[in-house]
């Protein structure tokens, strides 16, 4: 697996963990949590990339609300939860 793909999956997993731990959490709250956790690290770029985090947030909210894993589609990128 490529390093970029792996890094994006790490972002997605952390966002999923944050969203599943809260019934109602906003995108900006997720961004703040990730910023506080990763701003000082050298490899924090993907955790601070707004587009990647937004896509991961929308996917995580969809999975939480539908109680099933989101399959590879572009649905969550077009129909934003934000």
CSV table of C-alpha atoms in Angstrom, one decimal:
chain,number,residue,atom,x,y,z
A,1,UNK,CA,0.0,0.0,0.0
A,2,UNK,CA,1.3,3.5,-0.8
A,3,UNK,CA,2.4,5.8,1.9
A,4,UNK,CA,-0.2,8.5,0.9
A,5,UNK,CA,-3.1,6.0,0.9
A,6,UNK,CA,-1.9,4.6,4.2
A,7,UNK,CA,-1.7,8.1,5.7
A,8,UNK,CA,-5.2,9.0,4.5
A,9,UNK,CA,-6.5,5.8,6.0
A,10,UNK,CA,-4.9,6.7,9.3
A,11,UNK,CA,-6.7,10.1,9.2
A,12,UNK,CA,-10.0,8.3,8.4
A,13,UNK,CA,-9.6,5.9,11.3
A,14,UNK,CA,-8.9,8.6,13.8
A,15,UNK,CA,-11.8,10.7,12.5
A,16,UNK,CA,-14.1,7.6,12.8
A,17,UNK,CA,-12.9,7.0,16.3
A,18,UNK,CA,-13.7,10.6,17.3
A,19,UNK,CA,-17.1,10.7,15.6
A,20,UNK,CA,-18.2,7.3,17.0
A,21,UNK,CA,-17.2,8.6,20.5
A,22,UNK,CA,-19.6,11.5,20.3
A,23,UNK,CA,-23.3,11.6,19.4
A,24,UNK,CA,-23.2,15.0,17.9
A,25,UNK,CA,-19.8,16.5,17.0
A,26,UNK,CA,-19.2,19.1,14.4
A,27,UNK,CA,-16.6,19.1,11.7
A,28,UNK,CA,-14.8,22.1,13.3
A,29,UNK,CA,-14.7,20.2,16.6
A,30,UNK,CA,-13.0,17.2,14.8
A,31,UNK,CA,-10.6,19.6,13.2
A,32,UNK,CA,-9.7,21.1,16.5
A,33,UNK,CA,-9.1,17.7,18.1
A,34,UNK,CA,-6.9,16.7,15.3
A,35,UNK,CA,-5.0,20.0,15.3
A,36,UNK,CA,-4.3,19.8,19.0
A,37,UNK,CA,-3.2,16.2,18.7
A,38,UNK,CA,-1.0,16.5,15.5
A,39,UNK,CA,0.1,20.1,15.0
A,40,UNK,CA,3.6,19.6,16.5
A,41,UNK,CA,4.4,16.4,14.6
A,42,UNK,CA,6.5,16.4,11.5
A,43,UNK,CA,4.1,14.1,9.6
A,44,UNK,CA,0.9,15.9,10.5
A,45,UNK,CA,0.1,17.2,7.0
A,46,UNK,CA,-2.8,14.8,6.2
A,47,UNK,CA,-4.3,15.3,9.7
A,48,UNK,CA,-4.4,19.0,9.1
A,49,UNK,CA,-5.5,18.9,5.4
A,50,UNK,CA,-9.1,20.3,5.4
A,51,UNK,CA,-10.3,18.4,2.4
A,52,UNK,CA,-9.1,15.0,3.6
A,53,UNK,CA,-10.5,15.6,7.1
A,54,UNK,CA,-13.8,16.8,5.6
A,55,UNK,CA,-14.2,13.6,3.5
A,56,UNK,CA,-13.2,11.4,6.4
A,57,UNK,CA,-15.7,13.3,8.6
A,58,UNK,CA,-18.6,12.9,6.1
A,59,UNK,CA,-17.7,9.2,5.8
A,60,UNK,CA,-17.6,8.7,9.6
A,61,UNK,CA,-20.9,10.5,10.1
A,62,UNK,CA,-22.6,8.4,7.4
A,63,UNK,CA,-21.3,5.2,8.9
A,64,UNK,CA,-22.4,6.2,12.4
A,65,UNK,CA,-25.9,7.3,11.2
A,66,UNK,CA,-26.4,4.2,9.0
A,67,UNK,CA,-24.7,1.7,11.3
A,68,UNK,CA,-22.8,0.1,8.5
A,69,UNK,CA,-19.4,0.4,6.9
A,70,UNK,CA,-19.3,2.8,4.0
A,71,UNK,CA,-18.3,1.0,0.8
A,72,UNK,CA,-16.1,2.6,-1.7
A,73,UNK,CA,-18.3,5.2,-3.3
A,74,UNK,CA,-18.2,9.0,-3.8
A,75,UNK,CA,-21.6,9.5,-2.2
A,76,UNK,CA,-20.2,11.1,1.0
A,77,UNK,CA,-18.1,13.5,-1.0
A,78,UNK,CA,-21.0,14.8,-3.0
A,79,UNK,CA,-23.7,14.9,-0.3
A,80,UNK,CA,-21.9,16.6,2.5
A,81,UNK,CA,-23.1,16.3,6.0
A,82,UNK,CA,-21.8,19.7,6.9
